[in-house]
Coordinates of C-alpha atoms in Angstrom, one line a residue:
Chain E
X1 CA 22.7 16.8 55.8
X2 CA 21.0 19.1 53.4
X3 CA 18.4 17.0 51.2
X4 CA 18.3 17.5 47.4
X5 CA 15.4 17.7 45.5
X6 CA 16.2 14.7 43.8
X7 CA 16.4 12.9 46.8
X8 CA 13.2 14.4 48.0
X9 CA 11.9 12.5 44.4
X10 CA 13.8 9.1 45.3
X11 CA 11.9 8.5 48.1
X12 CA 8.5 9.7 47.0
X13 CA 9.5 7.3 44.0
X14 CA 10.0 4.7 46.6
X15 CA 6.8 5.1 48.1
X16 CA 5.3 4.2 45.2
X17 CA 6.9 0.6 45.5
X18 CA 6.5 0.3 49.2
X19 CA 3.2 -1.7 49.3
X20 CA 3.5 -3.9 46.1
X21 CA 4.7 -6.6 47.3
X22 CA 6.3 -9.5 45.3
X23 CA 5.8 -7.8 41.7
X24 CA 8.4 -7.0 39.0
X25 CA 9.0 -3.2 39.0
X26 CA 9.7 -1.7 36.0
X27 CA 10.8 1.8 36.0
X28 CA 11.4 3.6 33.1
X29 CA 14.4 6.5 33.5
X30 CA 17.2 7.4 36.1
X31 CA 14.9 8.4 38.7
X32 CA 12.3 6.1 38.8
X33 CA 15.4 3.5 38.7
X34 CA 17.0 5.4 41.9
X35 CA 13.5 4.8 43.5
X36 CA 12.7 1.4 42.8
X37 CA 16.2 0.5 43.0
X38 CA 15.7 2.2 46.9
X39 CA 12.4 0.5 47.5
X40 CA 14.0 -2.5 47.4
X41 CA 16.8 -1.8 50.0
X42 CA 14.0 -0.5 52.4
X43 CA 10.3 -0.9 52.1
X44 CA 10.1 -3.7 49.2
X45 CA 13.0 -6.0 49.6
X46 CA 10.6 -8.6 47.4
X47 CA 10.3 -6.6 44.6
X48 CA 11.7 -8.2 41.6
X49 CA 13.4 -5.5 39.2
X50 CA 15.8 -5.8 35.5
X51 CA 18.7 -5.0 34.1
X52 CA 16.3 -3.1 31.5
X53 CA 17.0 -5.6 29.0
X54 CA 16.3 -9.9 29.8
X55 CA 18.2 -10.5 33.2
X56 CA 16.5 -10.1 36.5
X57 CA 19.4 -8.9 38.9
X58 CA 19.4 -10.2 42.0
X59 CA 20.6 -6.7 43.7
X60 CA 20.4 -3.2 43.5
X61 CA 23.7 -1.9 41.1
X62 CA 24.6 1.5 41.7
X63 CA 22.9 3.6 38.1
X64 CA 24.8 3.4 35.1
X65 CA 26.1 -0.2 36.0
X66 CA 24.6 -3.4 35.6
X67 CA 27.0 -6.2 36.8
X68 CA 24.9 -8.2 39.4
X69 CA 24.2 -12.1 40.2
X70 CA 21.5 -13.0 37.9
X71 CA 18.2 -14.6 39.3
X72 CA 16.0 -14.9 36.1
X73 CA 15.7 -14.2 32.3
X74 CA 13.0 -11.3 31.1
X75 CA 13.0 -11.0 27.0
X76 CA 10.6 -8.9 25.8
X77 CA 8.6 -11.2 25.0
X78 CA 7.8 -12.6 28.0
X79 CA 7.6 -9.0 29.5
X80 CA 4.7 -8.4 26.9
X81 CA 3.3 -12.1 27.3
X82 CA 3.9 -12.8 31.2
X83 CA 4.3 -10.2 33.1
X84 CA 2.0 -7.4 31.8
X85 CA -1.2 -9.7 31.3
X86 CA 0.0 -11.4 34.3
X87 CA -0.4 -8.3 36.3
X88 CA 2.2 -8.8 38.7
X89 CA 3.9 -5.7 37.7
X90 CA 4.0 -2.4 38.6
X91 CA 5.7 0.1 35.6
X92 CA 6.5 4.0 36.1
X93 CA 6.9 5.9 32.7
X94 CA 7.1 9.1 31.6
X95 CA 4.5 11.5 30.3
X96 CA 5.1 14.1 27.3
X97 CA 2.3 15.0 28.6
X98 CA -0.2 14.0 31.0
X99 CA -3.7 15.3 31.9
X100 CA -6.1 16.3 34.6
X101 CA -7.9 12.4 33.5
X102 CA -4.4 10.7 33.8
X103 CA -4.0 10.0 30.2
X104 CA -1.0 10.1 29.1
X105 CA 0.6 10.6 25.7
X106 CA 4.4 9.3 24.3
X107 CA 3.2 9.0 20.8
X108 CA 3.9 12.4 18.9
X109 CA 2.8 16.3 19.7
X110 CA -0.3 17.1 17.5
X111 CA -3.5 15.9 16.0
X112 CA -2.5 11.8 14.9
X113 CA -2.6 12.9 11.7
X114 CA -0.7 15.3 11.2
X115 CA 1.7 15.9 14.0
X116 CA 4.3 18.9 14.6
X117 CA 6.4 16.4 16.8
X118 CA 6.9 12.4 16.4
X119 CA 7.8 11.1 19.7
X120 CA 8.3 7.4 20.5
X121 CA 5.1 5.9 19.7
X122 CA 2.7 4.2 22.1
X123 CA 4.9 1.5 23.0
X124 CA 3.4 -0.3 25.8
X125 CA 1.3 2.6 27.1
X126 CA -2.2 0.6 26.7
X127 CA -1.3 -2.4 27.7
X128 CA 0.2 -1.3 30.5
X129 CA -3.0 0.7 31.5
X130 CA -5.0 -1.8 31.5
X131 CA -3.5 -4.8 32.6
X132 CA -0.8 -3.6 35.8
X133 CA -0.4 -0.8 38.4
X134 CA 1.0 2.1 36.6
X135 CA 2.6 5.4 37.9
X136 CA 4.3 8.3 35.8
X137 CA 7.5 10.1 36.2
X138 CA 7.8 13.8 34.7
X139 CA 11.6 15.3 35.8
X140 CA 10.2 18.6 34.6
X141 CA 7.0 19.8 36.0
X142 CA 5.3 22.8 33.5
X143 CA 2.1 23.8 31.7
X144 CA 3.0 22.2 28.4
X145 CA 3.6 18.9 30.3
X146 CA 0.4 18.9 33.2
X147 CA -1.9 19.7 30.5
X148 CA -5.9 19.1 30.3
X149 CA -5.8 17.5 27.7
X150 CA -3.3 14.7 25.7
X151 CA -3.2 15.1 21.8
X152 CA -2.8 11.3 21.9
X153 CA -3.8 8.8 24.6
X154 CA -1.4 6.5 25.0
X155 CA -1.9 5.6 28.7
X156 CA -5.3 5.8 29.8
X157 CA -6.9 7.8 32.8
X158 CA -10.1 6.4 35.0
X159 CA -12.7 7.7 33.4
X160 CA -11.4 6.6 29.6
X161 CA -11.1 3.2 30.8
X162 CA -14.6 2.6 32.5
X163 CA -16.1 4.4 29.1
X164 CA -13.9 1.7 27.2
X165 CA -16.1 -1.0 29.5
X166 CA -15.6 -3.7 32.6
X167 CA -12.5 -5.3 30.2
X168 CA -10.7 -1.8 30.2
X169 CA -11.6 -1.3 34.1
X170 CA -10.9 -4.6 35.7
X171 CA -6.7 -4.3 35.6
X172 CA -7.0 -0.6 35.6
X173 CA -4.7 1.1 38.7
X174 CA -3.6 4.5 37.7
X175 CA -1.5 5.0 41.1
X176 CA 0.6 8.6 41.3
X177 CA 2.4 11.1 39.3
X178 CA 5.8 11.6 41.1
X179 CA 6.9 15.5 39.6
X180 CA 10.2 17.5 40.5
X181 CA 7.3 19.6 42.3
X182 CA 5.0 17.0 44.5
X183 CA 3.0 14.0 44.4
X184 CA -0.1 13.7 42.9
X185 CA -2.7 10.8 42.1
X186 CA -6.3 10.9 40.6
X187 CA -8.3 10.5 43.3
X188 CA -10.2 13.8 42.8
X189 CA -13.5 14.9 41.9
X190 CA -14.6 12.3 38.9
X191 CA -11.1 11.1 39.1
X192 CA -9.2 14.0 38.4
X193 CA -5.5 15.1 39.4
X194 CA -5.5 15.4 43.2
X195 CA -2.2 16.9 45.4
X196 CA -1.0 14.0 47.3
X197 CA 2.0 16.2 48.8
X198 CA 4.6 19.2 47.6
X199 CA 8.2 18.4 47.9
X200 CA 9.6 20.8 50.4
X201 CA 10.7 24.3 49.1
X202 CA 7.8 24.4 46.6
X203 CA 4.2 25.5 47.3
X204 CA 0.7 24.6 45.7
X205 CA 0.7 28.0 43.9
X206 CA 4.0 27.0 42.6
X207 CA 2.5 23.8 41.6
X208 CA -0.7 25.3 40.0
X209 CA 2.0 28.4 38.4
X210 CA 3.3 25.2 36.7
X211 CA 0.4 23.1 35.5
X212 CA -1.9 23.7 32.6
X213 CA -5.0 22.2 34.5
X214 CA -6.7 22.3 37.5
X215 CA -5.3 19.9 40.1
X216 CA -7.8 19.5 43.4
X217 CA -6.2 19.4 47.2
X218 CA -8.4 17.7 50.0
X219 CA -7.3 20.8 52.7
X220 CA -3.8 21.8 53.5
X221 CA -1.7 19.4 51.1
X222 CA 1.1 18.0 53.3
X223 CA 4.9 17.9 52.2
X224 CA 7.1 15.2 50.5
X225 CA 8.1 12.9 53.3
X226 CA 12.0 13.6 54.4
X227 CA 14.5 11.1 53.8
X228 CA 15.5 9.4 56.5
X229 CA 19.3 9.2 56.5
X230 CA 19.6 5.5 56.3
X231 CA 18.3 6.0 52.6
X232 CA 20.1 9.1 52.1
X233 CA 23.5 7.0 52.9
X234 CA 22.0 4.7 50.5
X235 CA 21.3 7.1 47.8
X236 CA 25.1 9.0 48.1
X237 CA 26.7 6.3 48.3
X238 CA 25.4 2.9 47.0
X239 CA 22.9 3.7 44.4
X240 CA 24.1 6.6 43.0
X241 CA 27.5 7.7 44.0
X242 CA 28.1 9.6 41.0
X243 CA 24.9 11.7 41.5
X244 CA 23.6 11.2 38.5
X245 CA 20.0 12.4 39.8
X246 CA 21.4 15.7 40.3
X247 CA 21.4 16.0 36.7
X248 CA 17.9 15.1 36.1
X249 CA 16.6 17.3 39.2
X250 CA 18.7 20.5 39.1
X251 CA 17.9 21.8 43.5
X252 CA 16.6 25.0 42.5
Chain X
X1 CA 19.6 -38.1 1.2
X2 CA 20.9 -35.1 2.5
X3 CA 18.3 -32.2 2.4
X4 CA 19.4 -29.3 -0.5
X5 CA 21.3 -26.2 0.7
X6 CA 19.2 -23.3 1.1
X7 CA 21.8 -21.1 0.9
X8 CA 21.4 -17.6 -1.1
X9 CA 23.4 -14.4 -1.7
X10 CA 21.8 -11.3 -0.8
X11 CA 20.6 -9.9 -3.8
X12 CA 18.8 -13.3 -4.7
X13 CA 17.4 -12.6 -1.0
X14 CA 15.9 -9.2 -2.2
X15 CA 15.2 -10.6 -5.7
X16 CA 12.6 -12.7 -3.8
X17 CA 10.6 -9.4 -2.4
X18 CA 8.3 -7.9 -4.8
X19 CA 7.4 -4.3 -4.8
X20 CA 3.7 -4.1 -2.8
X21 CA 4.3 -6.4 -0.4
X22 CA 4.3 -6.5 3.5
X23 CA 7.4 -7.0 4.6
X24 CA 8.2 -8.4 8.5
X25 CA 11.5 -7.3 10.2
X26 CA 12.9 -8.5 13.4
X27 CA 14.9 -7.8 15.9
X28 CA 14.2 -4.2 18.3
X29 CA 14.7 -1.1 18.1
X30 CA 18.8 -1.2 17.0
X31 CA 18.9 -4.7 18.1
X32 CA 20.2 -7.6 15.6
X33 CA 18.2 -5.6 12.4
X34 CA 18.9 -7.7 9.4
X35 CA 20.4 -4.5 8.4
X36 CA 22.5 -5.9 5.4
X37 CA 19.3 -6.7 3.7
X38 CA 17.5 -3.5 4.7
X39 CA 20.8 -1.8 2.5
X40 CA 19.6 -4.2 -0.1
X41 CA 16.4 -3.5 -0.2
X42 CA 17.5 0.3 -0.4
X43 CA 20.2 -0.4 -3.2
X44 CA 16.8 -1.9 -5.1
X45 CA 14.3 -1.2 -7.0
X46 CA 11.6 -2.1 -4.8
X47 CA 8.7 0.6 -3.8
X48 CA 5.6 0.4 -2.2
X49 CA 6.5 -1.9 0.7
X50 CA 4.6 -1.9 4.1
X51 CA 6.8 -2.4 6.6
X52 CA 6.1 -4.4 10.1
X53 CA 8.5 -3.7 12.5
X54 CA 9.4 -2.9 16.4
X55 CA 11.1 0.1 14.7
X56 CA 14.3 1.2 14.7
X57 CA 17.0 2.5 11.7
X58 CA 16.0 -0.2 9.7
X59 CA 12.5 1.6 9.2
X60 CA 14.2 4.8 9.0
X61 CA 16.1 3.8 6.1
X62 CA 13.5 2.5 4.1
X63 CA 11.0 5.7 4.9
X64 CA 14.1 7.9 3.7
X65 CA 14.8 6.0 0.8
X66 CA 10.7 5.8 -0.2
X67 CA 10.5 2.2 -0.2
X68 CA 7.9 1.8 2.3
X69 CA 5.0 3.4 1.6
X70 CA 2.9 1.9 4.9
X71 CA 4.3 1.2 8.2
X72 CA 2.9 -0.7 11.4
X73 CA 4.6 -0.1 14.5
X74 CA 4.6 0.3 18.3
X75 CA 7.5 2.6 18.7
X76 CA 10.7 3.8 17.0
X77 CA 14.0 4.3 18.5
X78 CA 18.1 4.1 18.5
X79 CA 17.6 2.8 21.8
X80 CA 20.6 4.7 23.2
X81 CA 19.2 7.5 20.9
X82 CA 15.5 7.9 22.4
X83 CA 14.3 8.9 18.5
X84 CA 14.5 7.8 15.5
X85 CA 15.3 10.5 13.1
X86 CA 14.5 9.2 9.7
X87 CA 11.7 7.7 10.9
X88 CA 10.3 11.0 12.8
X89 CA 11.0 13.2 9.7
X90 CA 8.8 10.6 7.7
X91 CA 5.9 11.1 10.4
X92 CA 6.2 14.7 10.1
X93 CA 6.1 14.9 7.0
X94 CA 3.9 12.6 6.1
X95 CA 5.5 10.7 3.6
X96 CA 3.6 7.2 4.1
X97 CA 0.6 5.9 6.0
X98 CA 1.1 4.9 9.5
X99 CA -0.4 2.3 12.2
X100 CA 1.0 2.7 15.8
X101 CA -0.3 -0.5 17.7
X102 CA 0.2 -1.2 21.3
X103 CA 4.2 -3.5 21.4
X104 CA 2.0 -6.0 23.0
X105 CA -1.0 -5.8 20.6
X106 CA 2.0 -6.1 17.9
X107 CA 3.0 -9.1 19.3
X108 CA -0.4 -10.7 19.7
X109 CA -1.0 -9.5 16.1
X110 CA 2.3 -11.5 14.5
X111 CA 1.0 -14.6 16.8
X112 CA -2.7 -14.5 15.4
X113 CA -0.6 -14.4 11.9
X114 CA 2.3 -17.9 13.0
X115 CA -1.1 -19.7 14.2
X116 CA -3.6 -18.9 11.6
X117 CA -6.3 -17.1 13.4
X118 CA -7.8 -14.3 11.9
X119 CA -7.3 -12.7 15.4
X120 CA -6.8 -13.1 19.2
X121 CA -8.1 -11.5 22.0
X122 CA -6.9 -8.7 24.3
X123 CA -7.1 -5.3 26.9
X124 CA -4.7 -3.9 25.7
X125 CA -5.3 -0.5 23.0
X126 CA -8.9 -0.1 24.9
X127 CA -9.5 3.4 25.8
X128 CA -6.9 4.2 24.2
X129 CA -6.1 6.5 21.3
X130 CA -4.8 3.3 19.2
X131 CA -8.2 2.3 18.9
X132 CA -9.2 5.6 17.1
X133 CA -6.2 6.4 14.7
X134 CA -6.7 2.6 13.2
X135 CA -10.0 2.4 12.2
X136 CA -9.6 -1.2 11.0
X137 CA -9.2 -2.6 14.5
X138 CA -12.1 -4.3 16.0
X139 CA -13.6 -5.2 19.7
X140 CA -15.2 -9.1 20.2
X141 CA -17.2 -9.2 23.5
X142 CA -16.3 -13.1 25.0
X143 CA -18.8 -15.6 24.2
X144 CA -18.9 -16.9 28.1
X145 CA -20.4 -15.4 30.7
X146 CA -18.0 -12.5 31.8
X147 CA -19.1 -10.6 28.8
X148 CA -16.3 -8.7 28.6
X149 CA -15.6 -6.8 25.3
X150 CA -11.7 -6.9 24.1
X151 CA -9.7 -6.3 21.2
X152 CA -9.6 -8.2 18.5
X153 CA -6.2 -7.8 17.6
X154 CA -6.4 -9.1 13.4
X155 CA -2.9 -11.1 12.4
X156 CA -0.4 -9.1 11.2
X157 CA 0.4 -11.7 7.9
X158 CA 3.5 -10.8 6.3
X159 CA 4.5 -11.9 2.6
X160 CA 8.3 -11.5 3.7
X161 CA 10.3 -11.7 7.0
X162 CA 13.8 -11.2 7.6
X163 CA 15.6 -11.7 10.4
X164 CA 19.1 -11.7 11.3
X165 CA 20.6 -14.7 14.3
X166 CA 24.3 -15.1 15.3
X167 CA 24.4 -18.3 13.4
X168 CA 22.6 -20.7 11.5
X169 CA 23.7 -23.9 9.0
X170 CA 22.4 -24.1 5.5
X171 CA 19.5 -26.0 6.2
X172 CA 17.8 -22.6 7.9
X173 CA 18.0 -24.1 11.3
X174 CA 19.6 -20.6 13.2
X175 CA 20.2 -19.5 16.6
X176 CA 20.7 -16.5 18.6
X177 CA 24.1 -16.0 21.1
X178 CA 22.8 -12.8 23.0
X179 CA 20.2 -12.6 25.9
X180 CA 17.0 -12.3 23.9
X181 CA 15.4 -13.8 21.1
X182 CA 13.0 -10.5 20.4
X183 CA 10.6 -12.0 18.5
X184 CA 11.8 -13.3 15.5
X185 CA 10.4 -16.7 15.5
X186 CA 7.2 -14.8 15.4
X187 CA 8.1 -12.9 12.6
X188 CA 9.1 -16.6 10.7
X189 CA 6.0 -18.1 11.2
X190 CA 3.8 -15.1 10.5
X191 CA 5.5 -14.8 6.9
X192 CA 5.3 -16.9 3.7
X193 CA 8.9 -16.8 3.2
X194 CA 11.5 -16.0 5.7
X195 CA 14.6 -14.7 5.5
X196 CA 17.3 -15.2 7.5
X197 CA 21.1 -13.5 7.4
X198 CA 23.5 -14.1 9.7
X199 CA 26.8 -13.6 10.9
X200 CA 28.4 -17.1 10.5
X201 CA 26.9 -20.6 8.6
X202 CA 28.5 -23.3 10.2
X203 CA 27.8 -27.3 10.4
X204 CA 25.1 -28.5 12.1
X205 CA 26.7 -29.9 14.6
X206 CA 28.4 -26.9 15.5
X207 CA 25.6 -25.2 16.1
X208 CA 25.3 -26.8 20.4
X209 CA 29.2 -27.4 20.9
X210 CA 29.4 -24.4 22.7
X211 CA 26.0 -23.0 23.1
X212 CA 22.9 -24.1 25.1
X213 CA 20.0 -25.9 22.7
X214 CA 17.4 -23.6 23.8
X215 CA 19.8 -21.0 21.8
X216 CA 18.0 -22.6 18.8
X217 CA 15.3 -20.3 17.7
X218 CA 14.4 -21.1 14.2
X219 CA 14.1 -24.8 12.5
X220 CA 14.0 -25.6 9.3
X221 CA 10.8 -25.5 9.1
X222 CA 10.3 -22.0 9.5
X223 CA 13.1 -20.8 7.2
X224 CA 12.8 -20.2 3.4
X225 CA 16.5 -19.4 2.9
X226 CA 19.6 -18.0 4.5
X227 CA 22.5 -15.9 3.9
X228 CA 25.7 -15.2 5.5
X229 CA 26.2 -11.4 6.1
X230 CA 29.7 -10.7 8.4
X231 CA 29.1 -7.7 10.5
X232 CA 25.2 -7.7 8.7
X233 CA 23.4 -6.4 11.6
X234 CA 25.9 -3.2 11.5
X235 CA 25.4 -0.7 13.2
X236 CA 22.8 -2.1 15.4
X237 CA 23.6 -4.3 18.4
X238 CA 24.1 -8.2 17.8
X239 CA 25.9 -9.2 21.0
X240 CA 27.8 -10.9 22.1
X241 CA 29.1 -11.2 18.3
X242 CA 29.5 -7.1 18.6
X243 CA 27.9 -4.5 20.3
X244 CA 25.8 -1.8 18.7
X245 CA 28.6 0.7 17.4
X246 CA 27.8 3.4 18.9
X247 CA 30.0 5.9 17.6
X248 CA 28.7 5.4 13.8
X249 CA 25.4 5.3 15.2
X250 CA 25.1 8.9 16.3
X251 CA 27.3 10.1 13.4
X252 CA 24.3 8.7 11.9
X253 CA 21.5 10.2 13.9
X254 CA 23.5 13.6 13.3
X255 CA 23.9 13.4 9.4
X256 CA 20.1 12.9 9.7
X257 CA 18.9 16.1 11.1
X258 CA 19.9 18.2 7.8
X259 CA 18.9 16.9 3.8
X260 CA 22.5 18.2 3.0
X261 CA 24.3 16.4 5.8
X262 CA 22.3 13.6 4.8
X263 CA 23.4 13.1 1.3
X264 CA 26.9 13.3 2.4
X265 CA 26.3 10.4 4.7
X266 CA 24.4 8.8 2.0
X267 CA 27.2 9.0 -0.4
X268 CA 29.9 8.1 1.9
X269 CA 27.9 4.7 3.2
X270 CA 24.9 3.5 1.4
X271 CA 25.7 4.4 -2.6
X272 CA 27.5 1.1 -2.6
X273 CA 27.1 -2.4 -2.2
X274 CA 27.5 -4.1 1.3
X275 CA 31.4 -4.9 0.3
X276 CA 31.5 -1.3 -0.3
X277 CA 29.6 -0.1 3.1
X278 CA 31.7 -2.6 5.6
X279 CA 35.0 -1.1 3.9
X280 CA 33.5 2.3 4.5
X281 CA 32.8 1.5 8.0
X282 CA 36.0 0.1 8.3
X283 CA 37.5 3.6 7.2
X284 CA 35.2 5.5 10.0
X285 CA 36.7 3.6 12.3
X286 CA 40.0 4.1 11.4
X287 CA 39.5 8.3 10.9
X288 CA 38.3 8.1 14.4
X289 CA 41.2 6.4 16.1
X290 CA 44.0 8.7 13.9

């Protein structure tokens, strides 16, 4: 079977979930739903995940549906109250634009006062930063996106947090940048961007063609993991049998 | 004695707001938005309101219309509509003061407000860019020994709130019929008045024949007065009464993009009263399926 570059993403999505244990998972977008959605059917069967709205569904739906058994209620407000303080949570959301820190910015294009391009506002960003594991998802890898610097911090990077103090650091867990390109985290020099793998067909030069900032490698940088094809049967045909995810990641 | 009716129409609702005054709505994004009192307030003469709200058309509306001169916020969206278009023009173009907050901070903020602290503590907005845009906000380092320095989210007191629930009785006791409360209750208790308008008043005792008690989101207590608006929460969602309507929703979100298309929409839906906008809604509908 010839394996998409959105099903490269899935499981590097998946990876992200593997080792979290009994947390709520709350992925933001199609892919990072395929992923989690696929963590759960292989490397994270405790992993607790919503509807995106207040009921916790007890399977995996294929995308696009949500008629499941039910096995708990998550408002908002108990998602901003008990879950994210709570910290037993791990979210992945996207990035306008993120930098070589791992700040990340949803709030508008611009200086804050006067931006060219309102976006959706902070949201959750800090919170989420500060309290839970957090990962990012950008579907469209490019220089204006991998940037080296955010016009607006909504999500914060390492070295933001331990300026903000011990409070700001405690919670902090920046974990990886999945892109239609590779896998990153921010475990280079003073916490910087840092290659964790390229998804196969792409190169580092393609990846540093693409980025607007510096991103370190530790050596050769490995590639994406292949799928195996018990999760490719369970990405064409239970999670996503409308491929959907081709869609979001065009194969080049 | 049985206690008075509280009871109102909307436009005594509105006649109740004052121009300069902060103004609370619930509901999320286009979720169960009071939304006949929002066309209200935009039918009004009312100016210089700032506007608390998790954002959606009903801050849109009230930016376009220059009735809110300050809004705080954590995001703004259609929610099947990632923007908000109203409300992103206004940014732009800089038509009002702004003050993004964390949705959690928000939260924290209308709870400081419902229990009568002048703050309460927490990470989140540290290190982040929230801290910098709103120089108002403040850090309080614990007074144990952890030391550690949080935010001091301030309570967000409103003069106003309105809110809109699937159905309440005269008395302002109200409930909600869909899977989440948001935070309205919140809202309630952080105002000096509230608000409420919903679909259906009913007796009392209707109110847990057929729906579980917990349903009961707002008492008495909380409430300042209610009115009945059928359909009120139009066009946002306010299931399982209705859906969001979709389909008016993004004819919406498309009149916005262009001043010209704009006042078209405008004229068509919102020069009216809310007899006049449901029986142009009606007529949408009905152009759509001939």
């Amino acid at each position: 079977m010839t394996v998409t570059r959105s099903e490269y993403c899935a499981v590097a999505i998946a990876d992200c979930f593997a080792d979290d244990g009994e947390i709520m998972g709350s992925p933001m977008g199609l892919l990072p739903t395929l992923g989690a959605r696929l963590a759960k059917n292989t490397s994270n069967p405790l992993l607790l995940l919503t509807d995106g709205e207040a009921r916790i569904l007890r399977g995996t739906p294929p995308l696009g549906q949500t008629a499941d058994v039910t096995e708990g209620w998550m408002p908002f407000r108990l998602v901003l109250e008990s879950v994210v303080p709570y910290g037993k949570r791990h979210v992945m959301m996207g990035a306008t634009q993120i930098d070589r820190q791992g700040n990340q910015n949803i709030s508008a294009i611009g200086p804050w006062d006067q931006p060219t391009r309102q976006l959706l506002g902070v949201r959750g960003a800090p919170g989420n930063t500060v309290n839970n594991r957090t990962s990012y998802w950008v579907p469209k890898h490019s220089p204006r996106v991998v940037v080296e610097q955010v016009d607006i911090v909504s999500g914060i990077g390492r070295t933001r947090a331990e300026a903000a103090g011990p409070a700001a650091t405690r919670f902090h867990d920046v974990h990886r940048l999945v892109t239609n390109l590779g896998v990153f985290d921010f475990g280079g020099p003073g916490h910087t961007m840092r290659f964790v793998s390229v998804h196969p067909g792409v190169t580092v030069d393609d990846v540093r063609d693409a980025s607007g900032c510096e991103i370190h490698a530790d050596g050769n940088v490995p590639e994406t993991r292949t799928p195996t094809d018990g999760e490719l049967v369970l990405i064409r045909e239970l999670l996503d049998p409308k491929g959907l995810r081709e869609r979001e990641v065009p194969t080049p | 004695m049985k206690a008075p009716s509280k009871e109102l129409t909307i436009d005594e609702v509105v006649g109740r707001i004052e121009s300069g005054m902060t103004v609370g709505i619930g509901g999320w994004g286009s979720r169960r938005k009071p939304m006949a009192l929002v066309r209200a307030i935009l039918r009004s003469d009312l100016t210089d309101l700032h506007v608390v709200s998790y954002a959606g058309p009903d801050v849109g509306l009230l930016l376009s219309a220059g009735k809110a001169s300050r809004v705080t916020y954590a995001f703004a969206t259609l929610d099947s509509i990632p923007l908000e278009p109203l409300f992103s023009k206004a940014r732009v173009d800089r038509t009002a003061e702004f003050r993004e907050w964390d949705e959690g901070m928000f939260q924290t903020g209308l709870r400081a407000a419902a229990q009568r602290v002048p703050f309460l503590p927490m990470r989140a907005g540290l290190g982040s860019a929230v801290l910098e845009n709103d120089p108002d906000l403040r850090t309080v380092v614990s007074p144990y020994d952890d030391g550690e320095e949080l935010v001091a989210v301030p309570a967000l007191s409103l003069d106003v709130a309105l809110v809109h629930m699937n159905r309440a009785d005269t008395q302002g006791n109200a409930q909600y019929l869909g899977p989440d409360p948001y935070f309205d209750d919140l809202f309630c208790m952080a105002a000096r008045e509230a608000y409420v308008s919903t679909e259906q008043i009913i007796d009392t005792a209707g109110l847990t024949v057929d729906a579980p008690l917990q349903s009961l989101l707002l008492n008495r207590t909380m409430v300042t007065g209610v009115v009945e608006t059928p359909n009120g929460a139009h066009f946002t969602d306010c299931t399982p009464t209705y859906g969001r309507d979709e389909a008016f929703q993004k004819a919406y979100a498309t009149a916005a993009k262009t001043a010209e298309d704009w006042a078209v929409f405008h004229d068509r839906f919102l020069s009216g009263d809310e007899a006049a906008y449901q029986a142009a809604v009606t007529v949408f509908h009905q152009e759509a399926s001939a």
